[in-house]
Short mmCIF file of C-alpha atoms in Angstrom, two decimals:
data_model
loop_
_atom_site.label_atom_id
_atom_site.label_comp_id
_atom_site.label_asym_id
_atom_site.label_seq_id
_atom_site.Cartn_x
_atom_site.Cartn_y
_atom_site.Cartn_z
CA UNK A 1 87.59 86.94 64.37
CA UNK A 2 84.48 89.32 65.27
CA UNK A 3 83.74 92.62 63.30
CA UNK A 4 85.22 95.77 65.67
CA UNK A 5 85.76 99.05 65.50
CA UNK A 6 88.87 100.28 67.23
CA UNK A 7 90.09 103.93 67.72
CA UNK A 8 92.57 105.58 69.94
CA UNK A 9 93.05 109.14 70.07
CA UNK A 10 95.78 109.80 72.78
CA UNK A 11 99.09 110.37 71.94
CA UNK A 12 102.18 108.81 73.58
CA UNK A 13 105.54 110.99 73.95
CA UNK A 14 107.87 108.23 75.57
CA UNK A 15 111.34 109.06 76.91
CA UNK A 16 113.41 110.34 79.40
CA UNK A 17 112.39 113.76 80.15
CA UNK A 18 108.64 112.98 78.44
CA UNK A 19 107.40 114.77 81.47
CA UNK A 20 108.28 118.15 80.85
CA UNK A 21 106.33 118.07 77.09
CA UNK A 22 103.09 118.79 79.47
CA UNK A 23 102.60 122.51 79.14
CA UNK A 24 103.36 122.35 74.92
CA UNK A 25 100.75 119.21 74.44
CA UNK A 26 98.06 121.59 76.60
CA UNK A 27 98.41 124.35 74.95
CA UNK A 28 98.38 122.70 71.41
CA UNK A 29 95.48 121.05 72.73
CA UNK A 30 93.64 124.39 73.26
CA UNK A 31 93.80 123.86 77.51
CA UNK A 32 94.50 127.33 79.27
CA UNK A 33 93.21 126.38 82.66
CA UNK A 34 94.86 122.66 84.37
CA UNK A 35 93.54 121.28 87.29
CA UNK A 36 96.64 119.20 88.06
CA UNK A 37 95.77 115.87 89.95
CA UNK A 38 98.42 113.41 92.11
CA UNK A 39 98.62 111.64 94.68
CA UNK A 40 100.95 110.89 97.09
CA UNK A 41 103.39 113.89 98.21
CA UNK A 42 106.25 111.31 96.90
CA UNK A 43 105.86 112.91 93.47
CA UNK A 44 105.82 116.04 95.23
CA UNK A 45 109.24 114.99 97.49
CA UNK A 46 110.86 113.84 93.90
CA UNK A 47 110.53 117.16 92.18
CA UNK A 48 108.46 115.57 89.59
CA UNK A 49 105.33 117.90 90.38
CA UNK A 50 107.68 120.96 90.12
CA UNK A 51 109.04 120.04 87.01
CA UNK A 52 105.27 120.15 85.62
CA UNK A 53 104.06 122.71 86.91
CA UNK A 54 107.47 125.16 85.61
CA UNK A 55 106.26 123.19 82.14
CA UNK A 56 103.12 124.64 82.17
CA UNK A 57 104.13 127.96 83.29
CA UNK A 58 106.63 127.96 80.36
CA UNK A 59 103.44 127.66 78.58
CA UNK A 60 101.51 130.64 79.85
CA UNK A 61 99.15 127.98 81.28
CA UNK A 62 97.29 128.84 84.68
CA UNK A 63 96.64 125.95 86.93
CA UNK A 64 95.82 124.51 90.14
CA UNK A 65 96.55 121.07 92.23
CA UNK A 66 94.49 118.65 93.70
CA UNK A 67 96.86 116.00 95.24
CA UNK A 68 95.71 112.90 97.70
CA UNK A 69 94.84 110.36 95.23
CA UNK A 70 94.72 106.99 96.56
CA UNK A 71 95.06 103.62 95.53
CA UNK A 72 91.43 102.10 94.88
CA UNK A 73 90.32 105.70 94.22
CA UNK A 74 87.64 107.19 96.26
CA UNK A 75 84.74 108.88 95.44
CA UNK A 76 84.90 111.88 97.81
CA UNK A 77 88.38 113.22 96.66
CA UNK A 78 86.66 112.84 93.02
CA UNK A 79 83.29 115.13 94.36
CA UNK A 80 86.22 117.45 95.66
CA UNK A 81 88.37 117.30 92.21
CA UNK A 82 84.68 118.68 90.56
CA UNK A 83 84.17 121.09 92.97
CA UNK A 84 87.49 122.32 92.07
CA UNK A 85 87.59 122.68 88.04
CA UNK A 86 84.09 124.10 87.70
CA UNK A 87 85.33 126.81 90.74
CA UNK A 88 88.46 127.04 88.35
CA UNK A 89 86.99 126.87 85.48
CA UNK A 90 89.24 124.09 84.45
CA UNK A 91 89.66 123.16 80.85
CA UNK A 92 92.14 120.68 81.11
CA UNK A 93 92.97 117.78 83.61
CA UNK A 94 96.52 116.60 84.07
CA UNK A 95 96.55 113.68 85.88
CA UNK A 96 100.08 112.55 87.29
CA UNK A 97 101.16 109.42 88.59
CA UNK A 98 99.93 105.36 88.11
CA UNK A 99 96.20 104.09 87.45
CA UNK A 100 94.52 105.65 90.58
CA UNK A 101 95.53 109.51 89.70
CA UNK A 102 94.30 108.80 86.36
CA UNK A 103 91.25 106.94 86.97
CA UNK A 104 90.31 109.90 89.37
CA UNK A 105 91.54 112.60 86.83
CA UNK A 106 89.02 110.76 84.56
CA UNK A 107 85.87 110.67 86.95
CA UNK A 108 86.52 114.22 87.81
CA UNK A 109 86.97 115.35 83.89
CA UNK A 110 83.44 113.58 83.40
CA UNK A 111 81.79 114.79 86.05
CA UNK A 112 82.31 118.53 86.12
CA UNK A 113 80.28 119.25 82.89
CA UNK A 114 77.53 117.03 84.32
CA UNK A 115 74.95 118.03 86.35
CA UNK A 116 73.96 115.15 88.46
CA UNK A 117 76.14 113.17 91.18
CA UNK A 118 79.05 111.64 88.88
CA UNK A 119 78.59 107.94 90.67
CA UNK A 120 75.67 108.36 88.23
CA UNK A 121 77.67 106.79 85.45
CA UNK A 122 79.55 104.24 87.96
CA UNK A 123 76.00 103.14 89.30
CA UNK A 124 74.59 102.45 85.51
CA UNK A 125 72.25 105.62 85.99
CA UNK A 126 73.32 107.95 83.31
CA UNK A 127 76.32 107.72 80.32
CA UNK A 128 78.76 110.52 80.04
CA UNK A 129 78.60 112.92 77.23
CA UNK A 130 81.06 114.68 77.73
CA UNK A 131 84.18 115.83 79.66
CA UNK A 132 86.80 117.72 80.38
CA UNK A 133 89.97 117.03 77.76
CA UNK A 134 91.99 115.04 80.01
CA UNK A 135 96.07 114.30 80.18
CA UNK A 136 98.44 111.72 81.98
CA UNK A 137 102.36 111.57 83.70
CA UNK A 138 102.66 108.33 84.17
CA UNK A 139 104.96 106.83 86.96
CA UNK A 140 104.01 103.26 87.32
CA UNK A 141 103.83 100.65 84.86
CA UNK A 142 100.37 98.23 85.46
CA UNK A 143 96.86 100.00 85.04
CA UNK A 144 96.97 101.04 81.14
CA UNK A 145 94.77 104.04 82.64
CA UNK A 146 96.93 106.40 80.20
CA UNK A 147 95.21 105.06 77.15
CA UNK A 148 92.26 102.72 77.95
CA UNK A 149 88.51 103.42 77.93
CA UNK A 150 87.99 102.54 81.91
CA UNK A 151 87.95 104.21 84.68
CA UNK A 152 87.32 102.12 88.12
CA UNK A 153 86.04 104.26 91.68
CA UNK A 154 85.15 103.20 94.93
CA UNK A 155 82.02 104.02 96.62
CA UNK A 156 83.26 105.07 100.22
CA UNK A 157 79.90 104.91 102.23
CA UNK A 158 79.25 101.13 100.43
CA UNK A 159 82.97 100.49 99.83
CA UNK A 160 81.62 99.09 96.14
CA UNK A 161 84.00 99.43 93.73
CA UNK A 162 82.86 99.99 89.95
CA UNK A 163 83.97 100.29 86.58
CA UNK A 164 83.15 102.41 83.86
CA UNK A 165 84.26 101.90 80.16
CA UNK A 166 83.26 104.68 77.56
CA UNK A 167 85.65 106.13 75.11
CA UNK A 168 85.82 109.65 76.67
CA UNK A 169 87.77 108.27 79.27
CA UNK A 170 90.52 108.15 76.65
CA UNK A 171 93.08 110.74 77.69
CA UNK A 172 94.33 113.05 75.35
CA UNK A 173 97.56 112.52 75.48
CA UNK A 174 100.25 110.22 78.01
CA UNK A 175 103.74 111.08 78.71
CA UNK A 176 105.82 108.19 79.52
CA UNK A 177 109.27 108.72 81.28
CA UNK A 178 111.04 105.15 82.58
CA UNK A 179 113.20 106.77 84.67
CA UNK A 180 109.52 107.94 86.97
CA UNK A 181 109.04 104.26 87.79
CA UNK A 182 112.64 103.76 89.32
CA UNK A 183 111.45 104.70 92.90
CA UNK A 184 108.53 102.45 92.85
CA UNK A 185 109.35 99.56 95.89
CA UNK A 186 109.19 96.13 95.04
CA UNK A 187 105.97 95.36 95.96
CA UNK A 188 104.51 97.96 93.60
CA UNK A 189 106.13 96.96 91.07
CA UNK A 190 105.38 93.40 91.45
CA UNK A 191 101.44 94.22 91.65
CA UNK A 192 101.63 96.65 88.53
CA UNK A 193 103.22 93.41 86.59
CA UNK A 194 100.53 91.38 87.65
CA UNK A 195 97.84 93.96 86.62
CA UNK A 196 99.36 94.11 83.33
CA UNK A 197 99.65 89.92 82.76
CA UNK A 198 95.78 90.16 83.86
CA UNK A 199 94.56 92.42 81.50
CA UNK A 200 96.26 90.17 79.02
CA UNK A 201 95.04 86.52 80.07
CA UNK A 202 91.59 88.61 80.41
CA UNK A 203 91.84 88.62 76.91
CA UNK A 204 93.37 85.55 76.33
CA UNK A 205 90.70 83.43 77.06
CA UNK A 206 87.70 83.87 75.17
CA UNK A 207 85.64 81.54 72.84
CA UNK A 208 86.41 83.78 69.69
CA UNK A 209 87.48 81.73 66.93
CA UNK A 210 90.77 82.09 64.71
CA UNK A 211 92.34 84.92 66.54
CA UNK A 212 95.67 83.97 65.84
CA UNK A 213 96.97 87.90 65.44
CA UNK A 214 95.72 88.62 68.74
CA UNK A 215 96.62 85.54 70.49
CA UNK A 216 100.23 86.05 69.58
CA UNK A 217 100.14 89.52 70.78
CA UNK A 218 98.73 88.17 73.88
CA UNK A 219 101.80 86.00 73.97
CA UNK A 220 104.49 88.19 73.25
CA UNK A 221 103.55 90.56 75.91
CA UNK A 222 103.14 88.20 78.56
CA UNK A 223 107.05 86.78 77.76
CA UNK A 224 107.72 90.20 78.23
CA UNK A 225 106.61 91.24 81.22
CA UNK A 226 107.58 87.78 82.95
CA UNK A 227 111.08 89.02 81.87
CA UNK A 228 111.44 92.61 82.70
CA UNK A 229 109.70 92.34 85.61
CA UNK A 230 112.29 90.01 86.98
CA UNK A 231 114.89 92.07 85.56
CA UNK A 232 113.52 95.35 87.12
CA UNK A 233 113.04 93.74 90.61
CA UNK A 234 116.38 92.66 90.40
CA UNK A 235 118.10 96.33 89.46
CA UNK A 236 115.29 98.65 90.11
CA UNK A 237 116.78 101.41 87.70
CA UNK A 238 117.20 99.01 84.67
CA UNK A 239 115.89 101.76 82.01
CA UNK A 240 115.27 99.12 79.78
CA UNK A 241 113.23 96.74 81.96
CA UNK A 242 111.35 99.81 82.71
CA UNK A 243 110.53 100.80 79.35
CA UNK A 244 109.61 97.18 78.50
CA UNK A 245 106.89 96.90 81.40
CA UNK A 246 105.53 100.59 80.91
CA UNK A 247 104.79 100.23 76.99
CA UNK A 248 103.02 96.43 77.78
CA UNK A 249 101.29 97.87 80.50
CA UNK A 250 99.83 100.19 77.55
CA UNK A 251 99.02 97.69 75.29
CA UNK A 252 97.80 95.39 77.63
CA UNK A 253 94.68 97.45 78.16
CA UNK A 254 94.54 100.16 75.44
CA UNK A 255 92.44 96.65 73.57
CA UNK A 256 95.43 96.30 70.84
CA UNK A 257 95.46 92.91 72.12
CA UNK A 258 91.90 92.35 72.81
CA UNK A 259 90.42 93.39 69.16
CA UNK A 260 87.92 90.98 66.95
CA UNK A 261 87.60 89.00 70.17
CA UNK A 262 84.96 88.74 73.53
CA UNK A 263 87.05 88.89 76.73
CA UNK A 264 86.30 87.34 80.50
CA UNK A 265 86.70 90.13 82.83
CA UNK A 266 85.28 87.83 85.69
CA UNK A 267 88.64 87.59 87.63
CA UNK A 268 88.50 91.76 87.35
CA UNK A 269 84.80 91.83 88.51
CA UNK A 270 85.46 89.25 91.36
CA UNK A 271 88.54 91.23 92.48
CA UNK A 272 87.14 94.94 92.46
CA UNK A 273 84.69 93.04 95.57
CA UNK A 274 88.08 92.40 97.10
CA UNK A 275 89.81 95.28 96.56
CA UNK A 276 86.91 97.39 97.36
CA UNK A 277 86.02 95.66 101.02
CA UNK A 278 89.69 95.02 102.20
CA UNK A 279 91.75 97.73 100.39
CA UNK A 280 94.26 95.65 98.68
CA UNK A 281 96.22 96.39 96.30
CA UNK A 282 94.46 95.51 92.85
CA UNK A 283 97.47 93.32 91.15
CA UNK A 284 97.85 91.74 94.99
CA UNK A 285 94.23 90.63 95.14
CA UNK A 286 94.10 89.94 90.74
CA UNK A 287 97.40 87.59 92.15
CA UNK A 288 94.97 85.52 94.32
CA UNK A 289 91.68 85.38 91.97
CA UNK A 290 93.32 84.75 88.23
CA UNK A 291 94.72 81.47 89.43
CA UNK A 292 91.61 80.20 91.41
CA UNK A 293 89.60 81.20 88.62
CA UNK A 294 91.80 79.62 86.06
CA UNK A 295 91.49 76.25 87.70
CA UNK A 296 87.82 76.47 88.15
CA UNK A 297 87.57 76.87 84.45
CA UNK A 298 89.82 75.02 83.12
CA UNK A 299 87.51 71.78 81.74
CA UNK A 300 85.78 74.26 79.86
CA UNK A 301 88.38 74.66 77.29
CA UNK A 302 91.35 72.78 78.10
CA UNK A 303 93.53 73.55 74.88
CA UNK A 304 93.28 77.12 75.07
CA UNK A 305 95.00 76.93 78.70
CA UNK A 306 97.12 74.07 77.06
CA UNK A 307 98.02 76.46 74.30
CA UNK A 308 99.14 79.02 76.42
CA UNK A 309 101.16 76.67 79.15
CA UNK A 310 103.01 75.55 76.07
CA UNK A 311 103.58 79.17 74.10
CA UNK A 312 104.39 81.18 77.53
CA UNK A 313 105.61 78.92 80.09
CA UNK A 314 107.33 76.36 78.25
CA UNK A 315 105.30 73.03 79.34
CA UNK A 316 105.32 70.05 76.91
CA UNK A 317 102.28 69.69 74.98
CA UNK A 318 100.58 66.54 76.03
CA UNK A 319 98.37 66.31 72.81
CA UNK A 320 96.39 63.22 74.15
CA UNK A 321 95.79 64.96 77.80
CA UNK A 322 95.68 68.73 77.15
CA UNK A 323 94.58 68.83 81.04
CA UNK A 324 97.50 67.44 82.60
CA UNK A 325 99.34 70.05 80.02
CA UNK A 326 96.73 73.37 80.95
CA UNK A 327 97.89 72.73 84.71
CA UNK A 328 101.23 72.69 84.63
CA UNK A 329 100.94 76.00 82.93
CA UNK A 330 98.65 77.41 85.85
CA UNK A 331 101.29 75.81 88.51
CA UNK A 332 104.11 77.68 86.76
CA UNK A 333 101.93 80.73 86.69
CA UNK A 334 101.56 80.68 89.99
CA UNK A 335 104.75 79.89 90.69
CA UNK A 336 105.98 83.11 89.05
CA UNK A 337 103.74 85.22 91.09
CA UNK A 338 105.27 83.61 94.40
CA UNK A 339 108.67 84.45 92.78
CA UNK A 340 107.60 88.09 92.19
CA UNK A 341 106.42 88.35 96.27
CA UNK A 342 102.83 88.18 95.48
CA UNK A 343 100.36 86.59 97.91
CA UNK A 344 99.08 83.14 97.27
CA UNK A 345 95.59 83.11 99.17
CA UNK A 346 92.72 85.44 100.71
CA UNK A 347 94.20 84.71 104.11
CA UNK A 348 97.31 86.54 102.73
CA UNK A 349 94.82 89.42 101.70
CA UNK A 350 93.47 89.83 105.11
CA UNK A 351 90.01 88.42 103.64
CA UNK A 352 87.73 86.11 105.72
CA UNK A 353 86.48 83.03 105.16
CA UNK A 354 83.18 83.81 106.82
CA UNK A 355 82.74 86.52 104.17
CA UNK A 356 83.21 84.45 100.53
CA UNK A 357 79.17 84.59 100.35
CA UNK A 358 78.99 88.09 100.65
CA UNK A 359 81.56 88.83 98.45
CA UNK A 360 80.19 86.61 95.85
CA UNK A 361 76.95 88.39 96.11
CA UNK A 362 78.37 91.52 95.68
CA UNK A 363 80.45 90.52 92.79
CA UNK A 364 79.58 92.81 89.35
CA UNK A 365 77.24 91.26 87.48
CA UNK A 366 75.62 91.75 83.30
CA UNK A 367 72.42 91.81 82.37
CA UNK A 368 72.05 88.35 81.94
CA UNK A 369 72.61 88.19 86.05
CA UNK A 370 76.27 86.52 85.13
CA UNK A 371 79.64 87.62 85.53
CA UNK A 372 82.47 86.45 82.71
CA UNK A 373 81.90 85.81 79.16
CA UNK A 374 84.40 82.81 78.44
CA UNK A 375 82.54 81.16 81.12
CA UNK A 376 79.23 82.47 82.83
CA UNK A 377 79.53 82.16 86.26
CA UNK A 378 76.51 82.58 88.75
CA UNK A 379 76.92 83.47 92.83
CA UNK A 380 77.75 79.41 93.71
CA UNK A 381 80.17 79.24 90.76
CA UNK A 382 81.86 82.68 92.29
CA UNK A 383 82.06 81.11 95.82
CA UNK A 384 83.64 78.13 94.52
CA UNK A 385 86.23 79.58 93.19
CA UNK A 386 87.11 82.12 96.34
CA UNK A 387 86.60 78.92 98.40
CA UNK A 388 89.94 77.70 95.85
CA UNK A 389 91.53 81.03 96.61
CA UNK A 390 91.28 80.67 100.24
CA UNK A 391 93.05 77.27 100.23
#
């Protein structure tokens, strides 16, 4: 296990009814002006916006809205957010809703005390140091947003998506109601599953040494979500199923799971090209590029994807061929996904052959001009494995 330091400030109210705690945590929090941020008008049409906002007028707390968030959130409704709370004066960010509203709650809470164009810290330019304290309402179950250190915008003009990870993207605090995640359709649901098991596996595979702690962490939540999020496909207002899939979703990328270790992230860097060209859905296109990526891999370290076909998906261990073993457990990985409704392929994301190159080129690179850390992977290595995605 590797030295780390590991520190999270946010608090976590969970519960029916978590919601309406908004205005008290702001004001004990020393926020007078909120610059409340949403997106779609659903959680406008379900009352849950007017139960906030009558929270924080219980708590003397003046505030306006900035709703429109998208998923794969863009950079111009994030200039807009800033133009708003320094106008405002805003003090406080309350972001409602899943990983987009969030992530653009964070860019905007960043960006208003800085004086330069926010993409700034997106683009490697400049590191935040400081922001606006920030909140979150959560009502889907998948990013982790609530409590994790990134943040990931798209670029609109370059449609480049990019990540940043700094601990004042933190938020303050995250209220976590269930019951908000009842509504969400299928689909959503499925991809915010997926999300979660990849921010896991992300994890999972790294070349850290005796990380047993972690590893079975790692475990555990991935047996979870592979149950609940059958359950909660199956009746969509299971409270418990709910609950199950919106705490993993937290740990799965607060880094409980991913201390005293070095992580991958290549699948993530390789997707956020995806995602940011075609506008998928992030757990949709994470559905297609885990898998493909896992295979390419795979003879780098067959027992660690033999350990985990054998701990999560229940394959016989074949000691002598850990291979045959690590393959099974990708098949049955990918078979869940199917199971869930996720696509299979790039063709099912609406992403062209003709354009693997490019998207391999544009794929997020570290300094060392690589992408992953479990394995390094260079542009041909990235192509091959969207050419095994696109099979």
């Amino acid at each position: 296990m590797d030295n780390f330091s590991f520190y999270i400030p946010t608090q976590f109210e969970f519960g029916r009814g978590a919601e309406l705690k908004a205005g008290e945590m702001i004001r004990s929090l020393g926020g007078t002006k909120v610059l409340v941020h949403y997106g779609s008008g659903s959680a406008v049409k379900s009352g849950l916006i007017g139960r906030v906002l009558a929270a924080l007028d219980t708590a003397n707390l003046t505030h306006v809205e900035l709703g429109g968030a998208l998923p794969n959130p863009r950079d111009d409704l994030v200039y807009e957010g800033i133009r708003l709370g320094r106008s405002f004066s805003a003090d406080f960010i309350l972001a409602v809703g899943g990983g987009s509203a969030i992530d653009s709650g964070k860019a905007i809470a960043a960006g208003i005390p800085y004086e330069g164009d926010f993409w700034d810290f997106f683009s490697g330019k400049a590191v935040p140091e400081s922001a606006v304290k920030l909140g979150a309402v959560l009502t889907m179950a998948a990013s982790g947003s609530e409590s994790s250190n990134s943040c990931v915008i798209t670029q609109q003009s370059t449609l480049t998506k990019r990540g940043l990870n700094v601990e004042l993207n933190r938020p303050q605090f995250a209220l976590m109601n269930p019951e908000l995640t009842y509504t969400l359709p299928p689909y959503q649901t499925a991809c915010g599953a997926t999300d979660i098991m990849s921010h896991v596996l992300e994890r999972y595979f790294t070349n850290t040494h005796d990380v047993d702690v972690t590893d079975r962490l790692c475990e555990a939540l991935l047996l979870t979500v592979i149950r609940a999020a059958k359950q909660a496909l199956k009746s969509p207002m299971d409270y418990d199923a709910r609950a199950q899939l919106m705490w993993a979703g937290t740990l799965a990328h607060n880094n409980t799971c991913g201390v005293g270790r070095v992580g991958d992230w290549a699948s993530h860097q390789i997707e956020q090209v995806l995602s940011g060209v075609y506008d998928v859905a992030h757990g949709a296109g994470l559905a297609v590029v885990l898998p493909a990526w896992m295979r390419y891999t795979l003879p780098h370290d067959p027992n660690r994807f033999a350990l985990l076909a054998s701990r999560v998906w229940g394959c016989s261990l074949d000691i002598n061929h850990p291979e045959r073993t690590a393959l099974e457990g990708i098949e049955r990985f990918e078979d869940f996904l199917r199971s869930i409704g996720m696509p299979s392929t790039l063709k099912d994301l609406g992403a062209k052959e003709e354009d693997i190159t490019m998207l391999a080129r544009r794929t997020r690179r570290g300094p060392d001009g690589m992408t992953g850390n479990f394995v390094k992977l260079d542009t041909p290595e990235i192509e091959a494995i969207l050419k095994i995605a696109n099979r």
